[in-house]
CSV table of N, CA and C in Angstrom, one decimal:
chain,number,residue,atom,x,y,z
A,68,MET,N,4.9,-20.9,-19.5
A,68,MET,CA,5.5,-19.9,-18.9
A,68,MET,C,6.9,-19.5,-19.4
A,69,ALA,N,7.5,-18.5,-19.3
A,69,ALA,CA,8.8,-18.1,-20.2
A,69,ALA,C,9.6,-17.5,-19.1
A,70,THR,N,10.9,-17.4,-19.3
A,70,THR,CA,11.6,-16.9,-18.8
A,70,THR,C,12.0,-15.6,-20.2
A,71,TRP,N,12.3,-14.3,-19.3
A,71,TRP,CA,12.9,-13.4,-19.9
A,71,TRP,C,13.8,-13.7,-21.1
A,72,LYS,N,14.4,-14.6,-20.6
A,72,LYS,CA,15.7,-14.9,-22.1
A,72,LYS,C,14.9,-15.5,-23.1
A,73,ASP,N,13.9,-16.2,-23.0
A,73,ASP,CA,12.8,-17.1,-23.8
A,73,ASP,C,12.3,-15.6,-24.7
A,74,ILE,N,12.3,-14.6,-24.2
A,74,ILE,CA,11.4,-14.0,-24.6
A,74,ILE,C,12.7,-13.0,-25.5
A,75,GLU,N,14.1,-12.7,-24.9
A,75,GLU,CA,15.2,-12.2,-25.9
A,75,GLU,C,15.0,-13.0,-27.0
A,76,ASN,N,15.4,-14.5,-27.2
A,76,ASN,CA,15.1,-15.3,-28.2
A,76,ASN,C,14.4,-15.8,-29.5
A,77,ALA,N,13.0,-15.2,-29.1
A,77,ALA,CA,11.6,-15.2,-30.2
A,77,ALA,C,11.6,-14.3,-30.6
A,78,GLU,N,11.9,-13.0,-29.8
A,78,GLU,CA,11.7,-11.5,-30.3
A,78,GLU,C,12.8,-10.5,-29.9
A,79,PRO,N,13.8,-10.4,-30.0
A,79,PRO,CA,14.8,-9.6,-30.1
A,79,PRO,C,14.7,-7.9,-30.2
A,80,GLY,N,13.9,-7.7,-30.9
A,80,GLY,CA,13.8,-6.4,-30.8
A,80,GLY,C,12.4,-5.9,-29.6
A,81,PHE,N,11.3,-6.5,-29.6
A,81,PHE,CA,10.6,-6.0,-29.0
A,81,PHE,C,10.9,-6.0,-27.4
A,82,ALA,N,12.0,-7.1,-27.3
A,82,ALA,CA,12.4,-7.6,-25.7
A,82,ALA,C,13.3,-6.1,-25.6
A,83,ALA,N,14.4,-5.8,-26.7
A,83,ALA,CA,15.1,-4.8,-26.1
A,83,ALA,C,13.9,-3.6,-25.5
A,84,ARG,N,13.1,-3.2,-26.5
A,84,ARG,CA,12.3,-2.3,-26.4
A,84,ARG,C,11.4,-2.2,-24.8
A,85,VAL,N,11.2,-3.5,-24.4
A,85,VAL,CA,10.1,-3.2,-23.3
A,85,VAL,C,11.9,-2.7,-22.3
A,86,ARG,N,12.6,-3.3,-22.3
A,86,ARG,CA,13.5,-3.5,-20.9
A,86,ARG,C,13.8,-1.9,-20.8
A,87,ALA,N,14.3,-1.7,-22.2
A,87,ALA,CA,14.8,0.0,-22.2
A,87,ALA,C,13.8,0.7,-21.3
A,88,ILE,N,12.3,0.8,-21.6
A,88,ILE,CA,11.4,1.2,-20.9
A,88,ILE,C,11.1,1.2,-19.4
A,89,PHE,N,11.7,-0.2,-19.1
A,89,PHE,CA,11.6,-0.7,-17.7
A,89,PHE,C,12.8,0.2,-16.7
A,90,ASP,N,13.8,0.3,-17.6
A,90,ASP,CA,15.0,0.9,-17.7
A,90,ASP,C,15.5,2.2,-17.5
A,91,ALA,N,14.8,2.4,-18.0
A,91,ALA,CA,14.6,4.2,-18.1
A,91,ALA,C,14.2,4.6,-16.4
A,92,HIS,N,13.3,4.0,-15.7
A,92,HIS,CA,13.2,4.9,-14.9
A,92,HIS,C,13.5,3.5,-13.1
A,93,LYS,N,14.1,4.2,-11.9
A,93,LYS,CA,14.7,2.9,-10.9
A,93,LYS,C,13.0,2.2,-10.6
A,94,HIS,N,12.6,3.3,-10.6
A,94,HIS,CA,11.0,2.1,-9.2
A,94,HIS,C,10.2,2.1,-10.3
A,95,LYS,N,9.2,0.8,-9.9
A,95,LYS,CA,7.9,0.5,-11.3
A,95,LYS,C,7.0,0.8,-10.4
A,96,THR,N,6.0,-0.7,-10.8
A,96,THR,CA,4.8,-0.9,-9.4
A,96,THR,C,3.9,-2.0,-10.0
A,97,ILE,N,4.1,-3.0,-8.9
A,97,ILE,CA,3.5,-4.4,-8.8
A,97,ILE,C,2.2,-4.6,-8.3
A,98,ALA,N,1.5,-5.5,-8.7
A,98,ALA,CA,0.5,-5.6,-8.1
A,98,ALA,C,0.2,-7.2,-7.7
A,99,THR,N,-0.1,-7.4,-6.7
A,99,THR,CA,0.2,-8.5,-5.8
A,99,THR,C,-1.4,-8.9,-5.8
A,100,LEU,N,-2.0,-10.0,-5.0
A,100,LEU,CA,-3.3,-10.6,-4.4
A,100,LEU,C,-3.3,-10.4,-3.3
A,101,ARG,N,-4.1,-9.7,-2.2
A,101,ARG,CA,-4.0,-9.6,-0.9
A,101,ARG,C,-4.7,-11.1,-0.5
A,102,ALA,N,-4.7,-11.4,0.7
A,102,ALA,CA,-5.1,-12.8,1.2
A,102,ALA,C,-6.7,-13.1,1.4
A,103,ASP,N,-7.4,-11.9,1.3
A,103,ASP,CA,-8.8,-11.8,0.5
A,103,ASP,C,-9.2,-11.8,-1.1
A,104,GLY,N,-8.2,-11.7,-1.7
A,104,GLY,CA,-7.9,-11.8,-3.3
A,104,GLY,C,-8.5,-10.3,-3.8
A,105,SER,N,-8.3,-9.5,-2.9
A,105,SER,CA,-8.3,-8.0,-3.4
A,105,SER,C,-6.8,-7.6,-4.1
A,106,PRO,N,-6.4,-6.6,-5.0
A,106,PRO,CA,-5.6,-5.8,-5.5
A,106,PRO,C,-4.6,-5.2,-4.8
A,107,ARG,N,-3.3,-5.6,-4.9
A,107,ARG,CA,-2.2,-4.3,-4.0
A,107,ARG,C,-1.5,-4.2,-4.6
A,108,ILE,N,-1.4,-2.7,-5.0
A,108,ILE,CA,-0.3,-2.1,-5.4
A,108,ILE,C,0.9,-1.8,-4.7
A,109,SER,N,2.1,-1.5,-4.7
A,109,SER,CA,3.1,-1.5,-4.3
A,109,SER,C,4.6,-1.1,-5.4
A,110,GLY,N,4.9,-0.2,-4.6
A,110,GLY,CA,6.5,0.1,-5.3
A,110,GLY,C,7.6,-1.1,-5.0
A,111,ILE,N,8.4,-0.9,-6.2
A,111,ILE,CA,9.0,-2.2,-5.8
A,111,ILE,C,10.4,-1.5,-7.4
A,112,GLU,N,11.3,-2.2,-7.0
A,112,GLU,CA,13.1,-2.3,-8.1
A,112,GLU,C,12.9,-3.3,-8.8
A,113,ALA,N,12.9,-3.7,-9.9
A,113,ALA,CA,13.0,-4.9,-11.0
A,113,ALA,C,14.3,-4.7,-11.6
A,114,GLY,N,14.8,-6.0,-12.4
A,114,GLY,CA,16.1,-5.7,-13.0
A,114,GLY,C,16.0,-6.9,-13.6
A,115,PHE,N,17.0,-6.9,-14.7
A,115,PHE,CA,17.0,-7.9,-15.6
A,115,PHE,C,18.8,-8.5,-15.9
A,116,ASP,N,18.7,-9.8,-15.3
A,116,ASP,CA,20.2,-10.1,-14.8
A,116,ASP,C,20.1,-11.8,-15.4
A,117,GLY,N,21.5,-12.0,-16.4
A,117,GLY,CA,21.6,-13.6,-16.8
A,117,GLY,C,20.0,-14.3,-17.4
A,118,GLY,N,19.4,-13.4,-18.0
A,118,GLY,CA,18.0,-13.8,-18.8
A,118,GLY,C,16.8,-13.9,-18.0
A,119,GLU,N,16.9,-13.5,-16.7
A,119,GLU,CA,15.9,-13.8,-15.5
A,119,GLU,C,15.2,-12.0,-15.6
A,120,LEU,N,14.3,-11.8,-15.4
A,120,LEU,CA,13.6,-10.8,-14.7
A,120,LEU,C,13.3,-11.0,-13.6
A,121,THR,N,14.1,-10.1,-12.3
A,121,THR,CA,13.8,-10.5,-10.8
A,121,THR,C,13.8,-9.0,-10.1
A,122,PHE,N,12.7,-9.1,-9.0
A,122,PHE,CA,12.5,-8.1,-7.9
A,122,PHE,C,13.0,-8.9,-6.5
A,123,GLY,N,12.9,-7.8,-5.7
A,123,GLY,CA,13.0,-8.3,-4.2
A,123,GLY,C,12.0,-7.8,-3.6
A,124,SER,N,11.8,-8.1,-2.2
A,124,SER,CA,10.6,-8.0,-1.2
A,124,SER,C,11.2,-7.8,0.0
A,125,MET,N,11.1,-6.6,1.0
A,125,MET,CA,12.2,-6.5,2.2
A,125,MET,C,11.5,-7.8,3.1
A,126,PRO,N,12.1,-8.0,4.6
A,126,PRO,CA,11.4,-8.7,5.8
A,126,PRO,C,10.2,-8.3,5.9
A,127,ARG,N,9.0,-9.6,5.7
A,127,ARG,CA,7.8,-8.7,6.3
A,127,ARG,C,7.2,-7.7,5.6
A,128,ALA,N,7.7,-7.4,4.1
A,128,ALA,CA,6.4,-6.5,3.6
A,128,ALA,C,5.7,-7.4,3.1
A,129,ARG,N,4.8,-6.5,2.9
A,129,ARG,CA,3.3,-7.1,2.6
A,129,ARG,C,3.3,-7.8,1.1
A,130,LYS,N,4.1,-7.3,0.2
A,130,LYS,CA,4.0,-7.7,-1.2
A,130,LYS,C,4.6,-9.5,-1.0
A,131,GLY,N,5.8,-9.3,-0.3
A,131,GLY,CA,6.6,-10.9,-0.4
A,131,GLY,C,5.4,-11.6,0.2
A,132,ASP,N,4.6,-11.8,1.2
A,132,ASP,CA,3.7,-12.3,1.7
A,132,ASP,C,2.4,-12.8,0.7
A,133,ASP,N,2.1,-11.7,0.0
A,133,ASP,CA,0.8,-12.0,-0.6
A,133,ASP,C,1.8,-13.2,-1.8
A,134,LEU,N,3.1,-12.8,-2.3
A,134,LEU,CA,3.5,-13.2,-3.8
A,134,LEU,C,3.7,-15.2,-3.4
A,135,HIS,N,4.3,-15.2,-1.8
A,135,HIS,CA,4.1,-16.6,-1.2
A,135,HIS,C,2.7,-17.4,-1.4
A,136,ARG,N,1.5,-16.7,-0.8
A,136,ARG,CA,0.7,-17.3,-0.7
A,136,ARG,C,-0.4,-17.1,-2.6
A,137,ASP,N,0.0,-16.6,-3.2
A,137,ASP,CA,-0.2,-16.3,-4.3
A,137,ASP,C,0.7,-16.0,-5.5
A,138,PRO,N,1.6,-16.4,-6.1
A,138,PRO,CA,2.4,-15.7,-7.0
A,138,PRO,C,2.5,-15.3,-8.3
A,139,ARG,N,1.0,-15.0,-8.4
A,139,ARG,CA,0.2,-14.0,-9.7
A,139,ARG,C,0.9,-12.6,-9.3
A,140,PHE,N,1.4,-11.8,-10.3
A,140,PHE,CA,2.0,-10.7,-10.4
A,140,PHE,C,1.8,-10.0,-11.9
A,141,ALA,N,1.3,-8.2,-11.8
A,141,ALA,CA,1.7,-7.5,-12.4
A,141,ALA,C,2.3,-6.7,-12.0
A,142,LEU,N,3.6,-6.7,-13.1
A,142,LEU,CA,4.2,-5.1,-13.1
A,142,LEU,C,4.2,-4.3,-13.8
A,143,HIS,N,4.3,-3.2,-13.7
A,143,HIS,CA,4.4,-2.3,-14.9
A,143,HIS,C,5.7,-1.0,-14.7
A,144,SER,N,5.8,-0.4,-15.7
A,144,SER,CA,7.0,0.5,-15.4
A,144,SER,C,6.6,1.5,-15.4
A,145,ALA,N,7.4,2.7,-15.0
A,145,ALA,CA,7.1,3.8,-14.8
A,145,ALA,C,6.4,4.6,-15.9
A,146,SER,N,5.3,5.2,-15.8
A,146,SER,CA,4.0,6.0,-16.7
A,146,SER,C,4.8,7.4,-16.5
A,147,VAL,N,5.2,8.0,-17.8
A,147,VAL,CA,5.5,9.3,-18.2
A,147,VAL,C,4.8,9.4,-18.9
A,148,ASP,N,4.6,10.9,-19.1
A,148,ASP,CA,3.9,11.9,-19.9
A,148,ASP,C,4.1,11.9,-21.6
A,149,PRO,N,3.9,11.5,-22.6
A,149,PRO,CA,4.4,11.8,-23.9
A,149,PRO,C,4.8,13.6,-24.2
A,150,PRO,N,6.4,13.7,-24.1
A,150,PRO,CA,6.9,15.0,-24.8
A,150,PRO,C,5.7,15.8,-25.4
A,151,GLU,N,5.3,17.3,-24.8
A,151,GLU,CA,4.7,17.6,-25.6
A,151,GLU,C,4.7,18.6,-26.7
A,152,GLY,N,4.5,18.4,-27.8
A,152,GLY,CA,5.1,18.9,-29.3
A,152,GLY,C,5.4,17.3,-30.0
A,153,ASP,N,5.6,16.8,-28.8
A,153,ASP,CA,6.4,15.4,-29.9
A,153,ASP,C,5.8,14.0,-29.4
A,154,GLU,N,4.1,13.9,-29.3
A,154,GLU,CA,3.8,12.6,-28.6
A,154,GLU,C,4.2,11.7,-29.5
A,155,ALA,N,4.9,11.6,-30.3
A,155,ALA,CA,5.2,10.3,-31.3
A,155,ALA,C,6.4,9.6,-30.3
A,156,GLY,N,6.8,10.7,-30.2
A,156,GLY,CA,8.5,10.3,-29.0
A,156,GLY,C,8.0,9.7,-28.2
A,157,TRP,N,7.0,9.4,-27.6
A,157,TRP,CA,6.5,8.7,-26.2
A,157,TRP,C,7.2,7.5,-26.7
A,158,PRO,N,7.8,6.7,-25.3
A,158,PRO,CA,8.5,5.5,-25.7
A,158,PRO,C,7.1,4.4,-25.7
A,159,GLY,N,6.3,5.1,-24.3
A,159,GLY,CA,5.1,3.8,-24.2
A,159,GLY,C,5.5,3.1,-22.4
A,160,ASP,N,4.7,2.9,-22.4
A,160,ASP,CA,4.1,1.9,-20.8
A,160,ASP,C,4.6,0.0,-21.1
A,161,ALA,N,5.2,0.0,-20.7
A,161,ALA,CA,5.6,-1.7,-20.3
A,161,ALA,C,4.8,-2.2,-19.3
A,162,LYS,N,4.3,-3.9,-19.7
A,162,LYS,CA,3.7,-4.8,-18.5
A,162,LYS,C,4.3,-5.8,-18.6
A,163,VAL,N,4.5,-6.1,-17.6
A,163,VAL,CA,4.7,-7.9,-17.4
A,163,VAL,C,4.1,-8.6,-16.0
A,164,ALA,N,3.2,-9.9,-16.7
A,164,ALA,CA,2.5,-10.4,-16.1
A,164,ALA,C,2.8,-12.1,-16.0
A,165,GLY,N,2.6,-12.6,-14.7
A,165,GLY,CA,3.1,-14.2,-14.9
A,165,GLY,C,3.3,-14.6,-13.0
A,166,ARG,N,4.1,-15.4,-12.7
A,166,ARG,CA,4.1,-16.2,-12.0
A,166,ARG,C,5.5,-15.6,-11.1
A,167,ALA,N,5.7,-15.5,-10.0
A,167,ALA,CA,7.1,-15.1,-8.8
A,167,ALA,C,7.2,-16.5,-8.8
A,168,VAL,N,8.7,-16.7,-8.5
A,168,VAL,CA,9.5,-18.1,-8.4
A,168,VAL,C,10.3,-17.5,-7.2
A,169,PRO,N,9.8,-17.9,-5.6
A,169,PRO,CA,11.4,-17.5,-4.6
A,169,PRO,C,12.5,-17.6,-5.2
A,170,ALA,N,13.6,-16.8,-5.1
A,170,ALA,CA,15.4,-17.0,-5.8
A,170,ALA,C,16.0,-16.3,-4.9
A,171,GLY,N,15.8,-16.8,-3.4
A,171,GLY,CA,17.1,-16.8,-3.2
A,171,GLY,C,16.9,-15.6,-1.6
A,172,PRO,N,18.3,-14.9,-0.8
A,172,PRO,CA,18.1,-14.0,-0.6
A,172,PRO,C,18.3,-13.0,-1.6
A,173,VAL,N,18.7,-11.7,-1.1
A,173,VAL,CA,18.5,-10.5,-1.6
A,173,VAL,C,20.8,-10.2,-1.4
A,174,ASP,N,21.1,-10.1,-2.9
A,174,ASP,CA,22.7,-10.4,-2.2
A,174,ASP,C,23.3,-8.9,-1.4
A,175,GLY,N,23.6,-9.1,-0.2
A,175,GLY,CA,24.0,-7.8,0.3
A,175,GLY,C,23.2,-7.6,1.1
A,176,MET,N,21.9,-7.7,1.4
A,176,MET,CA,20.9,-6.6,2.2
A,176,MET,C,19.5,-7.8,2.7
A,177,PRO,N,19.1,-7.3,4.3
A,177,PRO,CA,18.1,-8.2,4.3
A,177,PRO,C,16.7,-8.1,2.8
A,178,GLY,N,16.3,-9.6,2.5
A,178,GLY,CA,15.5,-9.9,2.1
A,178,GLY,C,14.8,-10.7,0.9
A,179,GLU,N,14.2,-11.0,0.0
A,179,GLU,CA,14.2,-11.9,-0.7
A,179,GLU,C,14.0,-11.5,-2.1
A,180,MET,N,14.5,-11.9,-3.0
A,180,MET,CA,14.6,-12.5,-4.7
A,180,MET,C,13.2,-12.8,-5.5
A,181,PHE,N,12.8,-12.7,-6.2
A,181,PHE,CA,12.3,-13.6,-7.0
A,181,PHE,C,12.2,-13.4,-8.4
A,182,ARG,N,12.1,-14.5,-8.8
A,182,ARG,CA,12.3,-14.5,-10.5
A,182,ARG,C,11.0,-14.3,-10.9
A,183,ALA,N,10.6,-13.8,-12.1
A,183,ALA,CA,9.7,-13.8,-13.4
A,183,ALA,C,9.7,-15.5,-13.9
A,184,GLU,N,8.1,-15.6,-14.1
A,184,GLU,CA,8.0,-16.9,-14.9
A,184,GLU,C,7.0,-16.0,-15.6
A,185,ILE,N,6.9,-15.5,-17.2
A,185,ILE,CA,6.2,-14.4,-17.4
A,185,ILE,C,5.3,-15.1,-18.2
A,186,ASP,N,4.1,-14.7,-18.2
A,186,ASP,CA,2.7,-15.4,-18.6
A,186,ASP,C,2.4,-14.6,-20.0
A,187,GLU,N,2.6,-12.9,-19.8
A,187,GLU,CA,2.6,-11.9,-20.7
A,187,GLU,C,3.4,-10.9,-20.6
A,188,VAL,N,4.1,-9.9,-22.2
A,188,VAL,CA,4.4,-8.6,-22.1
A,188,VAL,C,3.6,-7.9,-22.7
A,189,VAL,N,3.7,-7.0,-22.5
A,189,VAL,CA,2.9,-5.8,-23.5
A,189,VAL,C,3.4,-4.5,-23.1
A,190,VAL,N,3.1,-3.8,-24.5
A,190,VAL,CA,4.1,-2.1,-24.4
A,190,VAL,C,2.6,-1.7,-25.0
A,191,THR,N,2.2,-0.7,-24.5
A,191,THR,CA,1.4,0.4,-24.8
A,191,THR,C,1.9,1.1,-26.0
A,192,GLY,N,1.9,2.1,-26.4
A,192,GLY,CA,2.7,3.2,-27.0
A,192,GLY,C,1.6,3.7,-28.0
A,193,LEU,N,2.2,4.9,-28.8
A,193,LEU,CA,1.5,5.9,-30.0
A,193,LEU,C,2.0,5.4,-31.7
A,194,ASN,N,1.1,5.4,-32.4
A,194,ASN,CA,2.0,5.0,-33.4
A,194,ASN,C,2.5,6.6,-34.2
A,195,ALA,N,3.5,6.3,-35.1
A,195,ALA,CA,4.1,7.4,-35.2
A,195,ALA,C,4.0,8.5,-36.1
A,196,ALA,N,2.6,8.8,-36.0
A,196,ALA,CA,1.8,10.3,-36.4
A,196,ALA,C,1.6,10.7,-34.7
A,197,ALA,N,1.4,9.7,-34.3
A,197,ALA,CA,0.7,10.0,-32.7
A,197,ALA,C,-0.8,10.4,-32.9
A,198,THR,N,-1.3,9.5,-33.6
A,198,THR,CA,-2.9,9.3,-33.9
A,198,THR,C,-3.9,8.3,-33.8
A,199,ALA,N,-3.4,7.2,-32.8
A,199,ALA,CA,-3.4,6.0,-32.5
A,199,ALA,C,-2.6,5.4,-31.3
A,200,LEU,N,-3.2,4.9,-30.6
A,200,LEU,CA,-3.2,3.7,-29.9
A,200,LEU,C,-2.7,2.6,-30.3
A,201,VAL,N,-1.3,1.9,-29.8
A,201,VAL,CA,-0.6,0.8,-30.4
A,201,VAL,C,-0.3,0.0,-29.0
A,202,ILE,N,-0.6,-1.3,-29.3
A,202,ILE,CA,-0.8,-2.4,-28.2
A,202,ILE,C,-0.3,-4.0,-28.7
A,203,GLU,N,1.3,-3.5,-28.1
A,203,GLU,CA,2.0,-4.9,-28.6
A,203,GLU,C,2.1,-6.0,-27.2
A,204,THR,N,1.4,-7.0,-27.6
A,204,THR,CA,1.4,-8.5,-27.1
A,204,THR,C,2.4,-9.6,-27.2
A,205,TRP,N,3.2,-10.1,-26.0
A,205,TRP,CA,3.7,-11.2,-27.0
A,205,TRP,C,3.6,-12.2,-25.7
A,206,THR,N,3.4,-13.5,-26.0
A,206,THR,CA,2.7,-14.8,-24.4
A,206,THR,C,3.4,-15.6,-25.7
A,207,PRO,N,3.5,-16.4,-24.7
A,207,PRO,CA,4.6,-17.7,-25.0
A,207,PRO,C,3.4,-18.8,-26.2
A,208,GLY,N,2.5,-18.5,-26.0
A,208,GLY,CA,1.7,-19.8,-26.9
A,208,GLY,C,1.2,-18.9,-28.1
A,209,ARG,N,1.3,-17.6,-28.1
A,209,ARG,CA,0.4,-16.8,-29.4
A,209,ARG,C,2.0,-16.4,-29.7
A,210,GLY,N,2.8,-15.7,-29.4
A,210,GLY,CA,4.1,-14.7,-29.6
A,210,GLY,C,3.8,-13.3,-30.3
A,211,LEU,N,4.3,-12.9,-30.8
A,211,LEU,CA,3.9,-11.3,-30.8
A,211,LEU,C,3.0,-10.7,-31.6
A,212,ARG,N,2.2,-10.0,-30.8
A,212,ARG,CA,0.7,-9.2,-32.3
A,212,ARG,C,0.9,-8.2,-31.3
A,213,ARG,N,-0.1,-7.1,-32.5
A,213,ARG,CA,0.3,-6.0,-32.8
A,213,ARG,C,-1.4,-5.8,-33.0
A,214,VAL,N,-2.0,-4.7,-32.6
A,214,VAL,CA,-3.3,-3.8,-32.3
A,214,VAL,C,-3.1,-2.2,-32.0
A,215,GLU,N,-3.7,-2.2,-33.3
A,215,GLU,CA,-3.4,-0.5,-33.6
A,215,GLU,C,-5.2,0.1,-33.3
A,216,ARG,N,-5.5,1.2,-32.7
A,216,ARG,CA,-6.9,1.8,-32.6
A,216,ARG,C,-6.7,3.5,-31.8
């Protein structure tokens, strides 16, 4: 498992691109696991603070209950369409998967914060000519890899 700071230290350029994609929009999507093991998708806000990726859950929210029962999650940035006529200008999508660790109350409001222990970070975008998909994946064990297809 890694913290966001570990990724920033290992691959600062990649981490900066991932953060820019996440920071471009307030709302993200998180996948958690229901009690029966089926997936649940929920809207969420997430942020980067002090070398940590954090997100919160309101009291009695299903996603918070899910994370207490099974901490595995996948967090996805907002998805936007590539700019028409400038498809290569699309920043892409970013995803983070790992485990959520309870991190105390939300400052100034009801709810609970979680910090991410990260297993994988992925950016999916287009090459400079916008003719192929580019998938960049970082994991603690393998580091950064790039596939173009």
